[in-house]
PDB file of C-alpha atoms in Angstrom:
ATOM      1  CA  MET A   1     -76.325  18.849 -10.027  1.00  0.00           C
ATOM      2  CA  ASN A   2     -73.045  17.010  -9.462  1.00  0.00           C
ATOM      3  CA  THR A   3     -69.670  18.446 -10.412  1.00  0.00           C
ATOM      4  CA  ILE A   4     -68.167  16.083 -12.971  1.00  0.00           C
ATOM      5  CA  ILE A   5     -64.902  17.947 -13.657  1.00  0.00           C
ATOM      6  CA  GLN A   6     -63.076  20.242 -11.291  1.00  0.00           C
ATOM      7  CA  THR A   7     -59.633  21.815 -11.479  1.00  0.00           C
ATOM      8  CA  LYS A   8     -57.670  23.786  -8.912  1.00  0.00           C
ATOM      9  CA  ASN A   9     -54.614  25.843  -9.891  1.00  0.00           C
ATOM     10  CA  LEU A  10     -54.224  23.669 -13.004  1.00  0.00           C
ATOM     11  CA  SER A  11     -50.941  24.403 -14.767  1.00  0.00           C
ATOM     12  CA  LYS A  12     -49.161  22.887 -17.748  1.00  0.00           C
ATOM     13  CA  SER A  13     -45.756  23.714 -19.188  1.00  0.00           C
ATOM     14  CA  TYR A  14     -43.782  22.480 -22.160  1.00  0.00           C
ATOM     15  CA  GLY A  15     -40.177  23.168 -21.245  1.00  0.00           C
ATOM     16  CA  LYS A  16     -39.982  26.797 -20.150  1.00  0.00           C
ATOM     17  CA  THR A  17     -43.258  27.710 -21.853  1.00  0.00           C
ATOM     18  CA  GLN A  18     -46.255  27.763 -19.516  1.00  0.00           C
ATOM     19  CA  VAL A  19     -49.381  26.980 -21.527  1.00  0.00           C
ATOM     20  CA  LEU A  20     -51.978  26.722 -18.736  1.00  0.00           C
ATOM     21  CA  LYS A  21     -51.751  29.091 -15.778  1.00  0.00           C
ATOM     22  CA  ASN A  22     -53.504  28.239 -12.507  1.00  0.00           C
ATOM     23  CA  ILE A  23     -56.899  27.432 -13.979  1.00  0.00           C
ATOM     24  CA  ASP A  24     -59.831  26.929 -11.603  1.00  0.00           C
ATOM     25  CA  LEU A  25     -62.807  25.334 -13.333  1.00  0.00           C
ATOM     26  CA  ALA A  26     -65.924  23.364 -12.456  1.00  0.00           C
ATOM     27  CA  VAL A  27     -68.141  21.571 -14.988  1.00  0.00           C
ATOM     28  CA  GLU A  28     -71.493  20.241 -13.825  1.00  0.00           C
ATOM     29  CA  GLU A  29     -73.040  16.960 -14.900  1.00  0.00           C
ATOM     30  CA  GLY A  30     -75.121  17.408 -18.059  1.00  0.00           C
ATOM     31  CA  GLU A  31     -73.525  20.706 -19.107  1.00  0.00           C
ATOM     32  CA  PHE A  32     -72.826  21.496 -22.769  1.00  0.00           C
ATOM     33  CA  THR A  33     -69.776  23.761 -22.637  1.00  0.00           C
ATOM     34  CA  ALA A  34     -67.609  25.396 -25.299  1.00  0.00           C
ATOM     35  CA  ILE A  35     -63.969  26.407 -24.933  1.00  0.00           C
ATOM     36  CA  MET A  36     -62.950  29.328 -27.130  1.00  0.00           C
ATOM     37  CA  GLY A  37     -59.896  31.530 -27.535  1.00  0.00           C
ATOM     38  CA  PRO A  38     -57.256  32.718 -30.008  1.00  0.00           C
ATOM     39  CA  SER A  39     -54.675  30.343 -31.445  1.00  0.00           C
ATOM     40  CA  GLY A  40     -52.157  29.494 -28.753  1.00  0.00           C
ATOM     41  CA  SER A  41     -54.514  30.325 -25.896  1.00  0.00           C
ATOM     42  CA  GLY A  42     -54.347  26.796 -24.466  1.00  0.00           C
ATOM     43  CA  LYS A  43     -57.691  25.362 -25.632  1.00  0.00           C
ATOM     44  CA  THR A  44     -56.384  22.036 -26.889  1.00  0.00           C
ATOM     45  CA  THR A  45     -53.956  21.671 -23.993  1.00  0.00           C
ATOM     46  CA  LEU A  46     -56.779  22.225 -21.514  1.00  0.00           C
ATOM     47  CA  MET A  47     -58.951  19.623 -23.191  1.00  0.00           C
ATOM     48  CA  ASN A  48     -56.080  17.132 -23.395  1.00  0.00           C
ATOM     49  CA  THR A  49     -55.289  17.468 -19.707  1.00  0.00           C
ATOM     50  CA  LEU A  50     -58.939  17.247 -18.651  1.00  0.00           C
ATOM     51  CA  SER A  51     -59.403  14.129 -20.792  1.00  0.00           C
ATOM     52  CA  THR A  52     -56.231  12.512 -19.357  1.00  0.00           C
ATOM     53  CA  ILE A  53     -54.627  12.354 -22.809  1.00  0.00           C
ATOM     54  CA  ASP A  54     -51.868  14.647 -21.536  1.00  0.00           C
ATOM     55  CA  THR A  55     -50.353  15.171 -18.098  1.00  0.00           C
ATOM     56  CA  PHE A  56     -50.207  18.410 -16.103  1.00  0.00           C
ATOM     57  CA  ASN A  57     -47.408  19.998 -14.079  1.00  0.00           C
ATOM     58  CA  GLY A  58     -49.236  21.804 -11.310  1.00  0.00           C
ATOM     59  CA  GLY A  59     -52.505  21.841  -9.423  1.00  0.00           C
ATOM     60  CA  ASN A  60     -55.015  19.027  -9.695  1.00  0.00           C
ATOM     61  CA  ILE A  61     -57.967  17.658 -11.683  1.00  0.00           C
ATOM     62  CA  TRP A  62     -60.882  15.715 -10.246  1.00  0.00           C
ATOM     63  CA  ILE A  63     -63.119  13.652 -12.543  1.00  0.00           C
ATOM     64  CA  GLU A  64     -66.334  12.477 -10.881  1.00  0.00           C
ATOM     65  CA  GLY A  65     -64.679  13.232  -7.553  1.00  0.00           C
ATOM     66  CA  THR A  66     -61.541  11.189  -8.275  1.00  0.00           C
ATOM     67  CA  SER A  67     -58.197  12.991  -8.142  1.00  0.00           C
ATOM     68  CA  LEU A  68     -56.124  12.245 -11.241  1.00  0.00           C
ATOM     69  CA  LEU A  69     -53.005  12.530  -9.108  1.00  0.00           C
ATOM     70  CA  GLU A  70     -54.107   9.380  -7.311  1.00  0.00           C
ATOM     71  CA  VAL A  71     -54.845   7.281 -10.415  1.00  0.00           C
ATOM     72  CA  LYS A  72     -52.146   5.105 -11.967  1.00  0.00           C
ATOM     73  CA  LYS A  73     -51.429   5.221 -15.724  1.00  0.00           C
ATOM     74  CA  LYS A  74     -53.063   1.866 -16.470  1.00  0.00           C
ATOM     75  CA  SER A  75     -56.162   2.812 -14.504  1.00  0.00           C
ATOM     76  CA  LEU A  76     -56.260   6.174 -16.306  1.00  0.00           C
ATOM     77  CA  ARG A  77     -56.337   4.400 -19.674  1.00  0.00           C
ATOM     78  CA  GLU A  78     -59.196   2.166 -18.548  1.00  0.00           C
ATOM     79  CA  PHE A  79     -61.004   5.143 -17.044  1.00  0.00           C
ATOM     80  CA  ARG A  80     -60.669   7.047 -20.314  1.00  0.00           C
ATOM     81  CA  GLN A  81     -62.013   4.119 -22.326  1.00  0.00           C
ATOM     82  CA  LYS A  82     -65.035   3.546 -20.099  1.00  0.00           C
ATOM     83  CA  ARG A  83     -65.979   7.022 -18.880  1.00  0.00           C
ATOM     84  CA  MET A  84     -64.991   9.330 -21.738  1.00  0.00           C
ATOM     85  CA  GLY A  85     -65.965   9.723 -25.373  1.00  0.00           C
ATOM     86  CA  PHE A  86     -64.132  11.659 -28.087  1.00  0.00           C
ATOM     87  CA  ILE A  87     -65.306  13.363 -31.275  1.00  0.00           C
ATOM     88  CA  PHE A  88     -62.459  14.480 -33.537  1.00  0.00           C
ATOM     89  CA  GLN A  89     -62.490  16.878 -36.466  1.00  0.00           C
ATOM     90  CA  ASP A  90     -60.976  14.225 -38.766  1.00  0.00           C
ATOM     91  CA  TYR A  91     -63.463  11.546 -37.596  1.00  0.00           C
ATOM     92  CA  ASN A  92     -60.828   8.822 -36.865  1.00  0.00           C
ATOM     93  CA  LEU A  93     -62.979   6.107 -38.455  1.00  0.00           C
ATOM     94  CA  LEU A  94     -61.472   2.826 -39.643  1.00  0.00           C
ATOM     95  CA  ASP A  95     -61.922   2.464 -43.406  1.00  0.00           C
ATOM     96  CA  THR A  96     -62.059  -1.340 -43.272  1.00  0.00           C
ATOM     97  CA  LEU A  97     -65.042  -1.367 -40.885  1.00  0.00           C
ATOM     98  CA  THR A  98     -68.660  -0.527 -41.660  1.00  0.00           C
ATOM     99  CA  VAL A  99     -70.406   2.355 -39.918  1.00  0.00           C
ATOM    100  CA  LYS A 100     -71.996  -0.096 -37.494  1.00  0.00           C
ATOM    101  CA  GLU A 101     -68.680  -1.816 -36.774  1.00  0.00           C
ATOM    102  CA  ASN A 102     -66.971   1.541 -36.205  1.00  0.00           C
ATOM    103  CA  ILE A 103     -69.642   2.580 -33.724  1.00  0.00           C
ATOM    104  CA  LEU A 104     -69.537  -0.706 -31.833  1.00  0.00           C
ATOM    105  CA  LEU A 105     -65.731  -0.921 -31.751  1.00  0.00           C
ATOM    106  CA  PRO A 106     -65.323   0.579 -28.230  1.00  0.00           C
ATOM    107  CA  LEU A 107     -67.838  -1.923 -26.847  1.00  0.00           C
ATOM    108  CA  SER A 108     -66.132  -4.782 -28.678  1.00  0.00           C
ATOM    109  CA  LEU A 109     -62.835  -3.823 -27.044  1.00  0.00           C
ATOM    110  CA  GLN A 110     -64.598  -3.917 -23.686  1.00  0.00           C
ATOM    111  CA  LYS A 111     -65.947  -7.390 -24.553  1.00  0.00           C
ATOM    112  CA  THR A 112     -69.541  -6.233 -24.127  1.00  0.00           C
ATOM    113  CA  HIS A 113     -72.222  -8.854 -24.800  1.00  0.00           C
ATOM    114  CA  VAL A 114     -73.693  -8.717 -28.330  1.00  0.00           C
ATOM    115  CA  GLU A 115     -77.265  -8.189 -27.090  1.00  0.00           C
ATOM    116  CA  GLU A 116     -76.146  -5.221 -24.994  1.00  0.00           C
ATOM    117  CA  MET A 117     -74.262  -3.743 -27.948  1.00  0.00           C
ATOM    118  CA  GLU A 118     -77.318  -3.995 -30.198  1.00  0.00           C
ATOM    119  CA  LYS A 119     -79.514  -2.435 -27.509  1.00  0.00           C
ATOM    120  CA  ARG A 120     -77.220   0.551 -27.091  1.00  0.00           C
ATOM    121  CA  LEU A 121     -76.887   0.959 -30.852  1.00  0.00           C
ATOM    122  CA  SER A 122     -80.658   1.056 -31.332  1.00  0.00           C
ATOM    123  CA  ASN A 123     -80.930   3.834 -28.732  1.00  0.00           C
ATOM    124  CA  ILE A 124     -78.628   6.252 -30.540  1.00  0.00           C
ATOM    125  CA  ILE A 125     -78.980   5.700 -34.290  1.00  0.00           C
ATOM    126  CA  GLN A 126     -82.334   7.458 -34.569  1.00  0.00           C
ATOM    127  CA  PRO A 127     -81.336  10.726 -32.828  1.00  0.00           C
ATOM    128  CA  LEU A 128     -78.267  10.843 -35.092  1.00  0.00           C
ATOM    129  CA  ASN A 129     -80.180   9.837 -38.234  1.00  0.00           C
ATOM    130  CA  ILE A 130     -77.756   7.105 -39.315  1.00  0.00           C
ATOM    131  CA  GLU A 131     -80.056   4.062 -39.559  1.00  0.00           C
ATOM    132  CA  SER A 132     -79.767   3.937 -43.346  1.00  0.00           C
ATOM    133  CA  ILE A 133     -75.946   3.905 -43.488  1.00  0.00           C
ATOM    134  CA  LEU A 134     -75.062   1.286 -40.867  1.00  0.00           C
ATOM    135  CA  ASN A 135     -73.792  -1.194 -43.470  1.00  0.00           C
ATOM    136  CA  HIS A 136     -71.868   1.385 -45.494  1.00  0.00           C
ATOM    137  CA  TYR A 137     -68.129   1.961 -45.276  1.00  0.00           C
ATOM    138  CA  PRO A 138     -66.637   5.394 -44.462  1.00  0.00           C
ATOM    139  CA  SER A 139     -65.613   5.871 -48.104  1.00  0.00           C
ATOM    140  CA  GLU A 140     -69.278   5.573 -49.105  1.00  0.00           C
ATOM    141  CA  ILE A 141     -70.740   8.283 -46.842  1.00  0.00           C
ATOM    142  CA  SER A 142     -70.576  12.086 -46.624  1.00  0.00           C
ATOM    143  CA  GLY A 143     -68.517  14.175 -44.211  1.00  0.00           C
ATOM    144  CA  GLY A 144     -71.596  14.956 -42.151  1.00  0.00           C
ATOM    145  CA  GLN A 145     -72.483  11.272 -41.934  1.00  0.00           C
ATOM    146  CA  LYS A 146     -68.918  10.434 -40.907  1.00  0.00           C
ATOM    147  CA  GLN A 147     -69.088  12.973 -38.107  1.00  0.00           C
ATOM    148  CA  ARG A 148     -72.437  11.621 -36.904  1.00  0.00           C
ATOM    149  CA  THR A 149     -70.904   8.137 -36.948  1.00  0.00           C
ATOM    150  CA  ALA A 150     -68.010   9.422 -34.856  1.00  0.00           C
ATOM    151  CA  SER A 151     -70.513  11.014 -32.463  1.00  0.00           C
ATOM    152  CA  ALA A 152     -72.355   7.708 -32.100  1.00  0.00           C
ATOM    153  CA  ARG A 153     -69.084   5.912 -31.373  1.00  0.00           C
ATOM    154  CA  ALA A 154     -68.274   8.526 -28.728  1.00  0.00           C
ATOM    155  CA  ILE A 155     -71.490   8.016 -26.754  1.00  0.00           C
ATOM    156  CA  ILE A 156     -72.051   4.262 -27.256  1.00  0.00           C
ATOM    157  CA  THR A 157     -70.124   3.513 -24.044  1.00  0.00           C
ATOM    158  CA  ASN A 158     -72.436   5.771 -22.003  1.00  0.00           C
ATOM    159  CA  PRO A 159     -69.497   8.027 -21.075  1.00  0.00           C
ATOM    160  CA  ALA A 160     -69.603  10.477 -18.219  1.00  0.00           C
ATOM    161  CA  ILE A 161     -68.318  13.177 -20.551  1.00  0.00           C
ATOM    162  CA  VAL A 162     -67.731  13.646 -24.286  1.00  0.00           C
ATOM    163  CA  PHE A 163     -64.851  15.814 -25.519  1.00  0.00           C
ATOM    164  CA  ALA A 164     -65.360  17.283 -28.987  1.00  0.00           C
ATOM    165  CA  ASP A 165     -62.393  18.870 -30.759  1.00  0.00           C
ATOM    166  CA  GLU A 166     -63.626  21.244 -33.496  1.00  0.00           C
ATOM    167  CA  PRO A 167     -66.335  18.732 -34.532  1.00  0.00           C
ATOM    168  CA  THR A 168     -67.754  21.046 -37.221  1.00  0.00           C
ATOM    169  CA  GLY A 169     -64.422  22.308 -38.548  1.00  0.00           C
ATOM    170  CA  ALA A 170     -64.399  20.093 -41.653  1.00  0.00           C
ATOM    171  CA  LEU A 171     -68.121  20.379 -42.442  1.00  0.00           C
ATOM    172  CA  ASP A 172     -70.104  22.684 -44.689  1.00  0.00           C
ATOM    173  CA  SER A 173     -72.588  25.000 -42.987  1.00  0.00           C
ATOM    174  CA  ARG A 174     -75.610  22.737 -43.535  1.00  0.00           C
ATOM    175  CA  SER A 175     -73.868  19.625 -42.220  1.00  0.00           C
ATOM    176  CA  ALA A 176     -72.423  21.609 -39.312  1.00  0.00           C
ATOM    177  CA  THR A 177     -75.872  22.833 -38.302  1.00  0.00           C
ATOM    178  CA  GLN A 178     -77.298  19.308 -38.488  1.00  0.00           C
ATOM    179  CA  LEU A 179     -74.470  17.930 -36.359  1.00  0.00           C
ATOM    180  CA  LEU A 180     -74.790  20.680 -33.754  1.00  0.00           C
ATOM    181  CA  GLU A 181     -78.525  20.087 -33.502  1.00  0.00           C
ATOM    182  CA  GLN A 182     -77.906  16.374 -33.020  1.00  0.00           C
ATOM    183  CA  ILE A 183     -75.189  16.923 -30.410  1.00  0.00           C
ATOM    184  CA  GLU A 184     -77.525  19.317 -28.605  1.00  0.00           C
ATOM    185  CA  SER A 185     -80.263  16.668 -28.754  1.00  0.00           C
ATOM    186  CA  LEU A 186     -77.903  14.025 -27.371  1.00  0.00           C
ATOM    187  CA  ASN A 187     -76.985  16.350 -24.520  1.00  0.00           C
ATOM    188  CA  GLN A 188     -80.639  16.957 -23.705  1.00  0.00           C
ATOM    189  CA  THR A 189     -81.874  13.395 -24.300  1.00  0.00           C
ATOM    190  CA  PHE A 190     -79.099  11.430 -22.595  1.00  0.00           C
ATOM    191  CA  LYS A 191     -77.875  14.192 -20.227  1.00  0.00           C
ATOM    192  CA  THR A 192     -74.372  13.593 -21.552  1.00  0.00           C
ATOM    193  CA  THR A 193     -71.841  16.179 -20.412  1.00  0.00           C
ATOM    194  CA  ILE A 194     -70.170  17.658 -23.492  1.00  0.00           C
ATOM    195  CA  MET A 195     -67.092  19.881 -23.657  1.00  0.00           C
ATOM    196  CA  MET A 196     -66.342  21.256 -27.117  1.00  0.00           C
ATOM    197  CA  ILE A 197     -63.398  23.213 -28.497  1.00  0.00           C
ATOM    198  CA  THR A 198     -64.490  25.562 -31.248  1.00  0.00           C
ATOM    199  CA  HIS A 199     -63.377  28.751 -32.961  1.00  0.00           C
ATOM    200  CA  ASP A 200     -66.884  29.313 -34.337  1.00  0.00           C
ATOM    201  CA  PRO A 201     -69.335  31.551 -32.404  1.00  0.00           C
ATOM    202  CA  TYR A 202     -72.222  29.884 -34.239  1.00  0.00           C
ATOM    203  CA  ALA A 203     -71.199  26.440 -32.945  1.00  0.00           C
ATOM    204  CA  ALA A 204     -70.651  27.851 -29.460  1.00  0.00           C
ATOM    205  CA  SER A 205     -74.146  29.372 -29.460  1.00  0.00           C
ATOM    206  CA  TYR A 206     -75.589  25.846 -29.178  1.00  0.00           C
ATOM    207  CA  CYS A 207     -73.869  25.456 -25.809  1.00  0.00           C
ATOM    208  CA  GLN A 208     -75.161  26.462 -22.398  1.00  0.00           C
ATOM    209  CA  ARG A 209     -71.861  28.009 -21.401  1.00  0.00           C
ATOM    210  CA  VAL A 210     -68.790  29.383 -23.169  1.00  0.00           C
ATOM    211  CA  ILE A 211     -65.371  29.588 -21.502  1.00  0.00           C
ATOM    212  CA  PHE A 212     -62.867  31.994 -23.059  1.00  0.00           C
ATOM    213  CA  LEU A 213     -59.126  31.400 -22.741  1.00  0.00           C
ATOM    214  CA  ARG A 214     -56.306  33.799 -23.445  1.00  0.00           C
ATOM    215  CA  ASP A 215     -52.623  33.207 -22.742  1.00  0.00           C
ATOM    216  CA  GLY A 216     -53.415  30.094 -20.723  1.00  0.00           C
ATOM    217  CA  LYS A 217     -55.944  31.746 -18.420  1.00  0.00           C
ATOM    218  CA  ILE A 218     -59.736  31.871 -18.249  1.00  0.00           C
ATOM    219  CA  VAL A 219     -60.613  35.480 -19.033  1.00  0.00           C
ATOM    220  CA  ASN A 220     -64.401  35.242 -19.183  1.00  0.00           C
ATOM    221  CA  GLU A 221     -67.402  32.921 -19.122  1.00  0.00           C
ATOM    222  CA  LEU A 222     -70.770  33.478 -20.775  1.00  0.00           C
ATOM    223  CA  PHE A 223     -73.950  31.623 -19.820  1.00  0.00           C
ATOM    224  CA  LYS A 224     -76.863  31.260 -22.214  1.00  0.00           C
ATOM    225  CA  GLY A 225     -79.599  31.192 -19.606  1.00  0.00           C
ATOM    226  CA  GLU A 226     -82.917  32.275 -21.098  1.00  0.00           C
ATOM    227  CA  GLN A 227     -81.372  33.953 -24.137  1.00  0.00           C
ATOM    228  CA  THR A 228     -82.284  32.874 -27.636  1.00  0.00           C
ATOM    229  CA  GLN A 229     -79.558  31.277 -29.711  1.00  0.00           C
ATOM    230  CA  LYS A 230     -79.293  34.460 -31.802  1.00  0.00           C
ATOM    231  CA  GLU A 231     -78.888  36.632 -28.693  1.00  0.00           C
ATOM    232  CA  PHE A 232     -76.258  34.289 -27.295  1.00  0.00           C
ATOM    233  CA  PHE A 233     -74.446  34.178 -30.642  1.00  0.00           C
ATOM    234  CA  ASP A 234     -74.266  37.991 -30.687  1.00  0.00           C
ATOM    235  CA  ARG A 235     -72.831  38.077 -27.147  1.00  0.00           C
ATOM    236  CA  ILE A 236     -70.221  35.453 -28.014  1.00  0.00           C
ATOM    237  CA  LEU A 237     -69.257  37.263 -31.207  1.00  0.00           C
ATOM    238  CA  THR A 238     -68.945  40.582 -29.376  1.00  0.00           C
ATOM    239  CA  PHE A 239     -66.669  39.225 -26.681  1.00  0.00           C
ATOM    240  CA  GLN A 240     -64.623  37.136 -29.107  1.00  0.00           C
ATOM    241  CA  SER A 241     -63.839  40.277 -31.082  1.00  0.00           C
ATOM    242  CA  THR A 242     -62.175  41.768 -27.987  1.00  0.00           C
ATOM    243  CA  LEU A 243     -59.778  38.826 -27.583  1.00  0.00           C
ATOM    244  CA  GLY A 244     -57.902  39.444 -30.825  1.00  0.00           C
ATOM    245  CA  GLY A 245     -55.525  36.984 -32.443  1.00  0.00           C
ATOM    246  CA  ASN A 246     -56.320  34.196 -34.846  1.00  0.00           C
ATOM    247  CA  ARG A 247     -59.787  32.854 -34.071  1.00  0.00           C
ATOM    248  CA  ARG A 248     -58.890  29.401 -35.232  1.00  0.00           C
TER     249      ARG A 248
END
């Protein structure tokens, strides 16, 4: 397997407050990884720095072997658009576009040929079960359908990695389970590397690996291995209870 993300002594401060403290991390191609930790532990900051949305103050990040310290801002923006996908808790769909138009928007911005766009769309709508809503507008579909639409938009560009920020946070338990199963299927079917922030041990139990942060440091990692989802869930829940603080 190839290492798709690597950090060395990664640090991030806002003023005098150090949020990330010398983090060493390696994420392999095709991994489905969760980041967990109490409120204020640095989860969102870590994801934002890894995804190039935010800068960092110390250490370095390599994405697919490329040092972010050596990439200019304009190139970073293009790199993010072409090689990364994002799934947000609040969906970030455009109300004036249909589901299909929302999904294809990243490819339209890249001026991808129409035939190629249709080909990529046909490859992902079935695993996400959104064939029947392609011509609907966001106001006409459920929260679960909106999140699946956002997931389709995130992977339509064939990104090297998808970052998911609390993707199940606004969903009921049934919709959350459906989305997690579909994200897991996308990871297995397309070998897409997925890194997900979550406060929910149930959501994390779908992952192959869980990274726990506390006070800006990695304090533990759990690997699913041959465990059942229930066994992994119990391990995650047990360790999470030792971290303390607000789980959200």
